[in-house]
Tab-separated table of C-alpha atoms and ligand atoms in Angstrom:
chain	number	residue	atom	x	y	z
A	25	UNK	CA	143.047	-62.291	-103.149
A	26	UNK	CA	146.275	-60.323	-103.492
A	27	UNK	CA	144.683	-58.383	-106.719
A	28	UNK	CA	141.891	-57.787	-104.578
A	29	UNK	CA	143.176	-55.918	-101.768
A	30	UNK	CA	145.311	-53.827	-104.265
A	31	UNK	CA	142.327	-52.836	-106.337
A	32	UNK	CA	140.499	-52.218	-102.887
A	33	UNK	CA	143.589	-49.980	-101.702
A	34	UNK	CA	143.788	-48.134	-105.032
A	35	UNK	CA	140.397	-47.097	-104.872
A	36	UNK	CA	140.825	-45.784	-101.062
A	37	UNK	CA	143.946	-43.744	-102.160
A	38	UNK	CA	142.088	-42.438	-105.222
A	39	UNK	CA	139.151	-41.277	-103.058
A	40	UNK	CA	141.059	-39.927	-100.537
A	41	UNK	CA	142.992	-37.948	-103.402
A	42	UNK	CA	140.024	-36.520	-104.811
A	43	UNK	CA	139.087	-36.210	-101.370
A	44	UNK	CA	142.242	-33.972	-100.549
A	45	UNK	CA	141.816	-32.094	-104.049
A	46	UNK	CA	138.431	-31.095	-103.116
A	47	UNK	CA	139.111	-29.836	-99.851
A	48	UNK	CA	142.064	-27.743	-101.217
A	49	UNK	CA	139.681	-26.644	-103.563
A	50	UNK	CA	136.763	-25.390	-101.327
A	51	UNK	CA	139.521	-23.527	-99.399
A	52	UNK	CA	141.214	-21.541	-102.035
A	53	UNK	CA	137.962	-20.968	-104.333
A	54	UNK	CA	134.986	-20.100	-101.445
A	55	UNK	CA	136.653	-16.244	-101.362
A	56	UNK	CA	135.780	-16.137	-105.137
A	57	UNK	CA	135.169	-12.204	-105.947
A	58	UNK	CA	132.504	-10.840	-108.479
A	59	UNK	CA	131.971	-7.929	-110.730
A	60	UNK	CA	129.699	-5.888	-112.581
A	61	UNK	CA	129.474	-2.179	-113.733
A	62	UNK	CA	128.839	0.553	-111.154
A	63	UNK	CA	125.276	2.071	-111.315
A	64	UNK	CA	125.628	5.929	-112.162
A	65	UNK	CA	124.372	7.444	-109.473
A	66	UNK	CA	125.404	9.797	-107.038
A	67	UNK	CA	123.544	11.646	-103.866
A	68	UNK	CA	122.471	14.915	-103.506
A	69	UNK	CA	121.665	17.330	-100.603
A	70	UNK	CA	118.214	18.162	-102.219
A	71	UNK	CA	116.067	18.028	-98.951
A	72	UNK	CA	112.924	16.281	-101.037
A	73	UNK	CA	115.650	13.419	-102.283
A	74	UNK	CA	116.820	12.948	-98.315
A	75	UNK	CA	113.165	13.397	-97.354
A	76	UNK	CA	112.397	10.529	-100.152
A	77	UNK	CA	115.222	8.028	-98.961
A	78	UNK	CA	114.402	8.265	-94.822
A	79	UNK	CA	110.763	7.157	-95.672
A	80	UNK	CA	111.936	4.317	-98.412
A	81	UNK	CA	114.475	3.387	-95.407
A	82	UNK	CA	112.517	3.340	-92.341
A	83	UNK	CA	109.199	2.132	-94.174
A	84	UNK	CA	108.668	0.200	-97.327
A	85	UNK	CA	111.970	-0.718	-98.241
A	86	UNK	CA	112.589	-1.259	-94.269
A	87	UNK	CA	116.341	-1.185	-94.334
A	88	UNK	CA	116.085	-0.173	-90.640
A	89	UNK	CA	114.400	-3.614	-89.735
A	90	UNK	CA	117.987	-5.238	-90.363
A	91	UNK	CA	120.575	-2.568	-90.239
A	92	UNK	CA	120.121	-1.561	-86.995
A	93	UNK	CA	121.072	-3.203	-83.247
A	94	UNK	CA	118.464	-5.375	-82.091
A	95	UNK	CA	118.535	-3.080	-78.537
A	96	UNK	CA	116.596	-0.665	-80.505
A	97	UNK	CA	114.313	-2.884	-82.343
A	98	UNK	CA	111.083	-1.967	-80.334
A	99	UNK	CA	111.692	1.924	-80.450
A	100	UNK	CA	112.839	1.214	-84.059
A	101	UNK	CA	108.903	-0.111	-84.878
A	102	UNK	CA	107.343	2.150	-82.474
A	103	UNK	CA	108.145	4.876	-85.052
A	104	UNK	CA	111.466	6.421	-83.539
A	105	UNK	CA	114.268	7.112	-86.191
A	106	UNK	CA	116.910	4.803	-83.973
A	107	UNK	CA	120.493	4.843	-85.484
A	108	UNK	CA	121.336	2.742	-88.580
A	109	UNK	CA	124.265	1.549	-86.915
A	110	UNK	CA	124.043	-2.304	-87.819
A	111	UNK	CA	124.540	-5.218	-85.660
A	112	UNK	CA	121.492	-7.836	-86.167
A	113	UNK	CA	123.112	-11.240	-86.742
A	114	UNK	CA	121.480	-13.526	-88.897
A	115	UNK	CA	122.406	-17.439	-88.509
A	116	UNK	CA	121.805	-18.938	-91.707
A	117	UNK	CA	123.350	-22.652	-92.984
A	118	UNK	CA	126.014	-20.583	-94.970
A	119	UNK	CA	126.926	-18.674	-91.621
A	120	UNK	CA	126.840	-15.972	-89.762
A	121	UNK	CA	126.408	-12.482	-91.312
A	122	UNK	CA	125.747	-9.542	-89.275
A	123	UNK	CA	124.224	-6.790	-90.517
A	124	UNK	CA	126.817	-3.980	-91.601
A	125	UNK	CA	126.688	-0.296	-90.568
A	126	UNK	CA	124.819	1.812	-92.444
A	127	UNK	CA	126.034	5.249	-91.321
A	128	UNK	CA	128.660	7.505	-92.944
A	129	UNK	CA	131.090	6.620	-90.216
A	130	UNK	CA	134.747	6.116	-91.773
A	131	UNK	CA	135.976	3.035	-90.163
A	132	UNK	CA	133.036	1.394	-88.722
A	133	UNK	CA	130.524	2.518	-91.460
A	134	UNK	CA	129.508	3.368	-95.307
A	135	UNK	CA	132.095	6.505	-94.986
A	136	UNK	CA	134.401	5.310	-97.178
A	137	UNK	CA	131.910	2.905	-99.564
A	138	UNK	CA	131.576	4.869	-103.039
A	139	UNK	CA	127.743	5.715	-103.994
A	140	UNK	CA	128.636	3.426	-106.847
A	141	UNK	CA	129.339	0.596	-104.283
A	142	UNK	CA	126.201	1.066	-102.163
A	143	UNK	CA	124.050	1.116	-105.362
A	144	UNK	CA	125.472	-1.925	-106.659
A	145	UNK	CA	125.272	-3.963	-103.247
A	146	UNK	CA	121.441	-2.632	-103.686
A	147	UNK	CA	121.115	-3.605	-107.351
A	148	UNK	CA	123.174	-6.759	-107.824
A	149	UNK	CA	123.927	-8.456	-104.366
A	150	UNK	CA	127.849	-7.823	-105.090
A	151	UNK	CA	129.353	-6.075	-102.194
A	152	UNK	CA	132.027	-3.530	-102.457
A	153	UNK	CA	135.505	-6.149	-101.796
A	154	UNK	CA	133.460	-8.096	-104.710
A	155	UNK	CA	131.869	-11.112	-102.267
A	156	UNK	CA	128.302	-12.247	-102.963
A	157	UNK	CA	125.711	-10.868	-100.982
A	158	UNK	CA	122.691	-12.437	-99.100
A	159	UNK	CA	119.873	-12.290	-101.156
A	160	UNK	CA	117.988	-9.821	-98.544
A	161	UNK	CA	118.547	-6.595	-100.698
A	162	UNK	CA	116.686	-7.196	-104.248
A	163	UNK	CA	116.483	-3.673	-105.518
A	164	UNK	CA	117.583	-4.496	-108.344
A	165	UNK	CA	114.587	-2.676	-110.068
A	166	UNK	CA	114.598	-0.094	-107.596
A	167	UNK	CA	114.511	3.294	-109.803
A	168	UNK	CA	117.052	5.378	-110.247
A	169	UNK	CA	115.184	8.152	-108.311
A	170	UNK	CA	114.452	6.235	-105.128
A	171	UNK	CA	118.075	4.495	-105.337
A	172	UNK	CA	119.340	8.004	-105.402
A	173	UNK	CA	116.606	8.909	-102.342
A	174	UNK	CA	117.909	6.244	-100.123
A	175	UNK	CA	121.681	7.621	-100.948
A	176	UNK	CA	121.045	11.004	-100.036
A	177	UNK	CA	119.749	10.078	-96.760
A	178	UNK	CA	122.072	7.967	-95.542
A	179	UNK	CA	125.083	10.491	-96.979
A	180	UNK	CA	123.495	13.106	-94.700
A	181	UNK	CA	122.779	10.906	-91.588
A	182	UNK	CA	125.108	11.282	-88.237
A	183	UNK	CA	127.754	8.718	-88.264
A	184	UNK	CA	127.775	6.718	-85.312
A	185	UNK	CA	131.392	4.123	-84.436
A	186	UNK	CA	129.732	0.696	-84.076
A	187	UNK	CA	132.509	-1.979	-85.119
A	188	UNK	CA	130.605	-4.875	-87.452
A	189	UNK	CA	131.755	-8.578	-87.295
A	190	UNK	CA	133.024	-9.758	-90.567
A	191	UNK	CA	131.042	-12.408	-92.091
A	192	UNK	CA	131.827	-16.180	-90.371
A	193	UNK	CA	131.267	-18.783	-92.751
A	194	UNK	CA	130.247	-22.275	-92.629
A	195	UNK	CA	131.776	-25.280	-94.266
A	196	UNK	CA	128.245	-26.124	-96.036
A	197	UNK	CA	128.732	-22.100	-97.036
A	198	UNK	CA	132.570	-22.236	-98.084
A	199	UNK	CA	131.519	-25.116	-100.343
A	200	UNK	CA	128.358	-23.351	-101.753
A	201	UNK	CA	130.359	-20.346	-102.187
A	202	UNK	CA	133.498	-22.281	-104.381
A	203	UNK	CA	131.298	-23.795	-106.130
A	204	UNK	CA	129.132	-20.997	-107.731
A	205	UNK	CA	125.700	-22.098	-105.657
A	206	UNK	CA	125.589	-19.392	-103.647
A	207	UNK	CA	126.413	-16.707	-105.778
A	208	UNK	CA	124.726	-13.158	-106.685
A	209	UNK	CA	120.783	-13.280	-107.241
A	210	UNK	CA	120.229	-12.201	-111.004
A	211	UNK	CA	117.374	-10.368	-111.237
A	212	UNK	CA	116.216	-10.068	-115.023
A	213	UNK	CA	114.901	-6.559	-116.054
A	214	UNK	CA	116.358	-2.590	-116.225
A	215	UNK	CA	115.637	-0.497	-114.041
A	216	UNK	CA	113.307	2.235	-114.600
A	217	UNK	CA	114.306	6.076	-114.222
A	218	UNK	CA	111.064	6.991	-111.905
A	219	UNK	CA	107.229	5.577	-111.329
A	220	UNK	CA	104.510	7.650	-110.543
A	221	UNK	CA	103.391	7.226	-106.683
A	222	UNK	CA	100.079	6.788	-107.130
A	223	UNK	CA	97.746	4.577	-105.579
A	224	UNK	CA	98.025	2.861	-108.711
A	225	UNK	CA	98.598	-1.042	-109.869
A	226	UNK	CA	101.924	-0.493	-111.619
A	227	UNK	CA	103.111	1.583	-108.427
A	228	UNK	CA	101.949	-1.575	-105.911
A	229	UNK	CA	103.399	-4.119	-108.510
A	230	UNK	CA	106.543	-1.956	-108.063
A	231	UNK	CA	106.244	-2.162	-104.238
A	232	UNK	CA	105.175	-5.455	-103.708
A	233	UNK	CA	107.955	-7.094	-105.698
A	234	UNK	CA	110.882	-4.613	-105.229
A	235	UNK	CA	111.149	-2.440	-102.505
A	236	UNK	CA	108.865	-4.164	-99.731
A	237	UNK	CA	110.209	-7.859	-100.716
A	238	UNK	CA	106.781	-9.140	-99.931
A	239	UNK	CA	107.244	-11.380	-103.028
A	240	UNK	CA	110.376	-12.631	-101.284
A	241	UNK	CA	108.713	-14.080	-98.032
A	242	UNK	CA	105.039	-14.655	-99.652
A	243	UNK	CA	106.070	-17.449	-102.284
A	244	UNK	CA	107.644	-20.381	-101.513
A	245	UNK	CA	111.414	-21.182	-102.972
A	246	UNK	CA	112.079	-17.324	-103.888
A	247	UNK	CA	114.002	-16.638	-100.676
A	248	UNK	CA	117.333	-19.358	-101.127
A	249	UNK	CA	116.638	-19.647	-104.962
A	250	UNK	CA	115.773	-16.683	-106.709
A	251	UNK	CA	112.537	-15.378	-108.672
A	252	UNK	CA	112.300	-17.238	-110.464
A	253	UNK	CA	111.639	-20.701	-108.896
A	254	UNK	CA	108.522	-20.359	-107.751
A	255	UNK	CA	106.739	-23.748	-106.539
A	256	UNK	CA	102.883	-22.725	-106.427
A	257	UNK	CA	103.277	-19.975	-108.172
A	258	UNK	CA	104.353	-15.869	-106.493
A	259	UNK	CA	102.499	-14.360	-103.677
A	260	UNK	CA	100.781	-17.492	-103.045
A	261	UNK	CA	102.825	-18.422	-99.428
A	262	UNK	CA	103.762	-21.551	-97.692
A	263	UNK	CA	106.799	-19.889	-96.474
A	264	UNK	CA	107.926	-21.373	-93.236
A	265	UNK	CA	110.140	-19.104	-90.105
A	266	UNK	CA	110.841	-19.675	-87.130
A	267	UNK	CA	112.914	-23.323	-87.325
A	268	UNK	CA	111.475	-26.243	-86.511
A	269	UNK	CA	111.589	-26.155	-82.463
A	270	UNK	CA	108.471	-27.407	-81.736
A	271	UNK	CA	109.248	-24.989	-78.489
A	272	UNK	CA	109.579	-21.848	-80.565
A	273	UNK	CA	106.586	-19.909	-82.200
A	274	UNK	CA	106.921	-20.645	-86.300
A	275	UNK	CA	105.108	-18.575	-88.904
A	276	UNK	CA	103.939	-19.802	-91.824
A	277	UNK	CA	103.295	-16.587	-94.571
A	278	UNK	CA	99.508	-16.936	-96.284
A	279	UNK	CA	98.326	-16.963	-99.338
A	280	UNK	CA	98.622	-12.854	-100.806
A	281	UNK	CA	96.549	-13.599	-104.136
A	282	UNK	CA	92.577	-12.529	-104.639
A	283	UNK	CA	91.603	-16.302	-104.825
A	284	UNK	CA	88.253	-16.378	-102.969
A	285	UNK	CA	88.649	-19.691	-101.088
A	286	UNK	CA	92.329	-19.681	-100.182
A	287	UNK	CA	93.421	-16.203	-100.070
A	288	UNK	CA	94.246	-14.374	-96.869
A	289	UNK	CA	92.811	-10.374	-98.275
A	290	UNK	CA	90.354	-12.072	-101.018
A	291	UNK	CA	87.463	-11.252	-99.050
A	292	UNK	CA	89.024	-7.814	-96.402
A	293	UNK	CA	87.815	-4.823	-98.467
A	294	UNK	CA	90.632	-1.561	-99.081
A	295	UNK	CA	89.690	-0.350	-95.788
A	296	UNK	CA	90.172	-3.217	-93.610
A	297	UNK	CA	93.829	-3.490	-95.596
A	298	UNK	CA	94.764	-0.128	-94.753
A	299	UNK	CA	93.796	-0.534	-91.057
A	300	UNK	CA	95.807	-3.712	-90.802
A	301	UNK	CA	98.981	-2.358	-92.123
A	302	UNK	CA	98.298	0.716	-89.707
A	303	UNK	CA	97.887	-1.533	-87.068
A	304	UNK	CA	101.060	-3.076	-86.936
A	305	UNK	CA	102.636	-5.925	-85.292
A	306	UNK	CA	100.600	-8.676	-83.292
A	307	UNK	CA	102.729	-11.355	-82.845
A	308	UNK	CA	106.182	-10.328	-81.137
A	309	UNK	CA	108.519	-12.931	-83.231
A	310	UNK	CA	106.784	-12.825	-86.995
A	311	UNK	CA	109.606	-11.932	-89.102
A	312	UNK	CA	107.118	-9.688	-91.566
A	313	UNK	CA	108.589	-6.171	-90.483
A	314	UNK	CA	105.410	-4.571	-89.683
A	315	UNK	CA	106.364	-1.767	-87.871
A	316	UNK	CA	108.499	-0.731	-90.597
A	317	UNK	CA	104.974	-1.164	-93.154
A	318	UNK	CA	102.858	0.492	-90.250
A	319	UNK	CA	105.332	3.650	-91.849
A	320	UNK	CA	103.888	3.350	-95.002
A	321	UNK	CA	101.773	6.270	-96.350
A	322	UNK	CA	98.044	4.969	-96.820
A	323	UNK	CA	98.857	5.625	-101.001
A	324	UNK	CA	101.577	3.088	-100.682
A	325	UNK	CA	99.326	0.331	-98.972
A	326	UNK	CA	96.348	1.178	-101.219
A	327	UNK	CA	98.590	0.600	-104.299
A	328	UNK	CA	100.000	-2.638	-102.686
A	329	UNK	CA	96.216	-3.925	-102.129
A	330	UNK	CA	95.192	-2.812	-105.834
A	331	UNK	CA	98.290	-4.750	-107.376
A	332	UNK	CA	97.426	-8.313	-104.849
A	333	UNK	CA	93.806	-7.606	-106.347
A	334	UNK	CA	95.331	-7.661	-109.925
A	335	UNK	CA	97.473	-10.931	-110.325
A	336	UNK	CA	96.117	-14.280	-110.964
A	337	UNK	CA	94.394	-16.204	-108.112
A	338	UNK	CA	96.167	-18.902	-107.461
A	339	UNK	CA	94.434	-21.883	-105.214
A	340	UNK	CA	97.111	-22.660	-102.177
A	341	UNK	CA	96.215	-23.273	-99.020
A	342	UNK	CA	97.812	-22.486	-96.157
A	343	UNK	CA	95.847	-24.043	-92.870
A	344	UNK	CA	97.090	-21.204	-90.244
A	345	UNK	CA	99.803	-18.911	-90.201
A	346	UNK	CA	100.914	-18.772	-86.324
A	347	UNK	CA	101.959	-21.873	-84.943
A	348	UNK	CA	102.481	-21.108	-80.957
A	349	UNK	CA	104.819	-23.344	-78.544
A	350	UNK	CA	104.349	-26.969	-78.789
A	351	UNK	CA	101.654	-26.613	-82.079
A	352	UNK	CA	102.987	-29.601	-84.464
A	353	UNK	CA	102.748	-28.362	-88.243
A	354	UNK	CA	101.374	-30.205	-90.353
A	355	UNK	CA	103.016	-31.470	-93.763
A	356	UNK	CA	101.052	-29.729	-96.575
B	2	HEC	C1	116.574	-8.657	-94.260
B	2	HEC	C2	117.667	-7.860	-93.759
B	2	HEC	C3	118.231	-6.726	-94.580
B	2	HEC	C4	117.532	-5.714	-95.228
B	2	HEC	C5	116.025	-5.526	-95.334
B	2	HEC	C6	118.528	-4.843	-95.791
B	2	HEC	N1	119.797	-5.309	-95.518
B	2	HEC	FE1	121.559	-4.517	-96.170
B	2	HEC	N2	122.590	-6.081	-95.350
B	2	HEC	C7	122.038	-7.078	-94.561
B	2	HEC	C8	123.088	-7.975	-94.129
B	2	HEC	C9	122.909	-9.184	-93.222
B	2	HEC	C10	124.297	-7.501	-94.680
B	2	HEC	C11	125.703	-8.093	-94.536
B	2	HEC	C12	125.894	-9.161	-95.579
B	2	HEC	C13	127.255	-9.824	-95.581
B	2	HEC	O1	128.139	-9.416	-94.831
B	2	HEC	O2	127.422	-10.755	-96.383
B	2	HEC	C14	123.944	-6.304	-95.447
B	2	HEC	C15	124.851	-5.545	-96.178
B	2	HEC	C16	124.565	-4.332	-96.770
B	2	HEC	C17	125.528	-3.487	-97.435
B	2	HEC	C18	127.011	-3.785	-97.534
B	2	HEC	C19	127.563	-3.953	-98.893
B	2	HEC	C20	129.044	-4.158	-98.867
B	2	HEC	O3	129.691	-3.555	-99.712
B	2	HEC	O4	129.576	-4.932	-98.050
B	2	HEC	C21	124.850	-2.351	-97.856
B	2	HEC	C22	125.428	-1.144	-98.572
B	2	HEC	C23	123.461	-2.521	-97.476
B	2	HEC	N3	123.320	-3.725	-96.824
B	2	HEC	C24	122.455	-1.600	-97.723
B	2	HEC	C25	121.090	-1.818	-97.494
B	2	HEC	C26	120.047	-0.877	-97.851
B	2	HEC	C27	120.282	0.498	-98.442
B	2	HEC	C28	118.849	-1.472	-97.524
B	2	HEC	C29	117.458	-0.949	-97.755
B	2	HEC	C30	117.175	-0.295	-99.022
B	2	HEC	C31	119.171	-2.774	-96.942
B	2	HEC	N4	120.542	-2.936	-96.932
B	2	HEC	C32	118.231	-3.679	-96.494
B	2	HEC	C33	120.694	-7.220	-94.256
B	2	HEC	C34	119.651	-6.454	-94.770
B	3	HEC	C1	110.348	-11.117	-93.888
B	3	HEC	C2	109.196	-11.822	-94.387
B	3	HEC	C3	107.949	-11.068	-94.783
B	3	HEC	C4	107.842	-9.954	-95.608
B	3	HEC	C5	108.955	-9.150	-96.255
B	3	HEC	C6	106.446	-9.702	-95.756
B	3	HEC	N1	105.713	-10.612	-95.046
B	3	HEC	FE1	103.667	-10.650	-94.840
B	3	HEC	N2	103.814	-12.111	-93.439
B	3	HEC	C7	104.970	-12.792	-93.116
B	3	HEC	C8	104.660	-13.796	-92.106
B	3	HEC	C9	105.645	-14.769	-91.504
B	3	HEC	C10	103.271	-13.704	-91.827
B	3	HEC	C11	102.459	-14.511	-90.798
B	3	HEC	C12	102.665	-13.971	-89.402
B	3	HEC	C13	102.041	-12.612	-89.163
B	3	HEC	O1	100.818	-12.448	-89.423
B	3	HEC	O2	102.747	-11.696	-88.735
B	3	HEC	C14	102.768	-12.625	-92.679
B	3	HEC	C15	101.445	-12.203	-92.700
B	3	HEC	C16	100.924	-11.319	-93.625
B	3	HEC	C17	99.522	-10.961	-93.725
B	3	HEC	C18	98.379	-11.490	-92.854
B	3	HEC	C19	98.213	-10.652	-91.619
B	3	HEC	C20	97.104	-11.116	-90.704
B	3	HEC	O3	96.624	-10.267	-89.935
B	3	HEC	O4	96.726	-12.286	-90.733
B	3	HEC	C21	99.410	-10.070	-94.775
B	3	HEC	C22	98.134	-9.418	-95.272
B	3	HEC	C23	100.746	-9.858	-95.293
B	3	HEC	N3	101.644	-10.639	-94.574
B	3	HEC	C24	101.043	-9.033	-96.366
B	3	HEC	C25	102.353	-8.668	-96.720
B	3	HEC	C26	102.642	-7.616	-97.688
B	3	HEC	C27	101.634	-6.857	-98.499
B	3	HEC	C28	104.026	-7.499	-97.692
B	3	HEC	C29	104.844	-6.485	-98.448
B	3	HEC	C30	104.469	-5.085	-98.254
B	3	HEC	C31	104.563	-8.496	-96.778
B	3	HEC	N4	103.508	-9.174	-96.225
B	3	HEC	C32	105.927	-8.695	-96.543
B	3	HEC	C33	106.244	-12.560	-93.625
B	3	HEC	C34	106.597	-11.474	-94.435
């Protein structure tokens, strides 16, 4: 009996050490810093570059649908050129980020961020003080040209002082973070100098799966775990927003590819693409940043439509894709 208890007590102490340990661990690891090699590129003042980088900005690569406060939201999609001043929070399980500044302010903004550092937080989800970034920014293919557009613009924006919260962890984050889970999204390829912007497949390939992120919302397990995880296979949805509040509206993103039975734009012709996009948004809470697309020249949405129309069907369906107050969802 006496052995008993003592086994029974060592055990306790030896969990509670490794207990202890672990703890000590999460807390002195979850600030762990990473590195890679500034990208080489620099603004200019060229008025076609700024030009370039205010469209990539407010439209495809809609930067502004984040980066701004959420005040100005509605002007924001209703076409104005609102601030880029930051301030949308975003409460995810690894905490609370808000989004930073994004004007050349010196103590509240990008003023004193290196082009090097802004290009890299862009490119490789590393910020500049080295932390991991959320994977909301996947430009990592983004070309050297349009990187360089969407410097020059914000270089030659007006600053405006808007004071960003640091990021708040939680514990589920501070653990993810120590231990490597959450860590910078590698994205596998190099980027190219310049593509042609043509209303051309390899230009809405280039769209669709860099700077608009639709591949990041449209296909199921790319948004916590990288491209490369794909459970049905890219661009065929199943993405759920919106929580699961049976109260709230939830959002559920279709099926992108040309399969005839089961995809969303298999049977809209080019035109009735193109007059969707222009249309804009219908439901006030989808996440899909549609004002910022309603921005998009019609050579950037034909080229999107082209490249859906090129990639394998893939059969997925997807029942409906607006579930209002008190709708149950069902398992699929
Ligand atoms: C889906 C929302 C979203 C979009 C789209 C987005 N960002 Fe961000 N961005 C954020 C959030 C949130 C943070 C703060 C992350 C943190 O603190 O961990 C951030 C941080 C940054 C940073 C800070 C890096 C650092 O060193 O700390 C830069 C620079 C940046 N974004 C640039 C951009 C640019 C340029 C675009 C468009 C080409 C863009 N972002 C698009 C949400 C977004
Ligand atoms: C932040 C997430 C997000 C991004 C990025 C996104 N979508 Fe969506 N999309 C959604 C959601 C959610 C819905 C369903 C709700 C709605 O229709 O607004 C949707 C709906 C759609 C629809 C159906 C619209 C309708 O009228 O039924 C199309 C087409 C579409 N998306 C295409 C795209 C394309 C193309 C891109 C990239 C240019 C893109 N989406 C980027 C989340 C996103």
């Amino acid at each position: 009996m006496k052995n008993l208890i003592k086994v029974i007590a060592v055990i306790i102490g030896l969990a509670l050490t490794a207990f202890i340990f672990l703890m000590l661990y999460v807390q002195t690891n979850w600030d762990r810093k990473y590195d890679s090699p500034y990208p080489d590129l620099k603004a200019s003042t060229d008025s076609a570059a700024i030009a370039r980088g205010k469209y990539l900005v407010y439209g495809p690569a809609h930067c502004a649908s984040c980066h701004i406060s959420l005040d100005d939201y509605e002007a924001m999609e209703a076409g104005e050129q609102v601030p880029l001043k930051g301030g949308e929070v975003f409460n995810l399980k690894i905490g609370v980020l808000t989004a930073i500044n994004l004007t050349p302010d010196k103590e509240t903004g990008i003023g004193n961020l290196t082009d090097g550092e802004i290009a890299r937080a862009m490119r490789d989800a590393i910020g500049h003080d080295g932390r991991v970034l959320p994977p909301f920014m996947p430009f990592k293919l983004m070309t050297d040209e349009d990187v360089i557009a969407v410097l020059s613009f914000l270089r030659s924006q007006t600053p405006v002082s808007n004071k960003i919260n640091k990021p708040e962890y939680t514990r589920e984050g501070k653990w993810r973070l120590s231990t490597g889970s959450h860590q910078p999204r590698i994205i596998e390829g190099t980027p190219k100098k310049s593509i042609p912007r043509e209303a051309s497949v390899v230009y809405g390939e280039y769209l669709v799966n860099t700077v608009a992120n639709c591949v990041g919302c449209h296909s199921v397990a790319s948004i916590e775990y990288g491209v490369k995880e794909f459970e049905f296979g890219p661009l065929s949805g199943g993405v759920q927003f919106g929580g699961t509040n049976v109260n709230n509206y939830r959002f559920i993103t279709p099926n992108l590819t040309p399969e005839k039975q089961t995809g969303i734009i298999a049977n809209w012709g080019e035109e009735a693409f193109l007059a969707r996009f222009k249309q804009g948004r219908i439901y006030e809470n989808s996440p899909m940043p549609w004002g910022s697309f309603a921005r998009m020249d019609e050579v950037d949405i034909r080229a999107i439509y082209r490249y859906l129309n090129s990639i394998p069907p893939i059969a997925h369906k997807i029942e409906k894709t607006v579930y209002g107050p008190g709708e149950e969802i069902p398992s699929f």
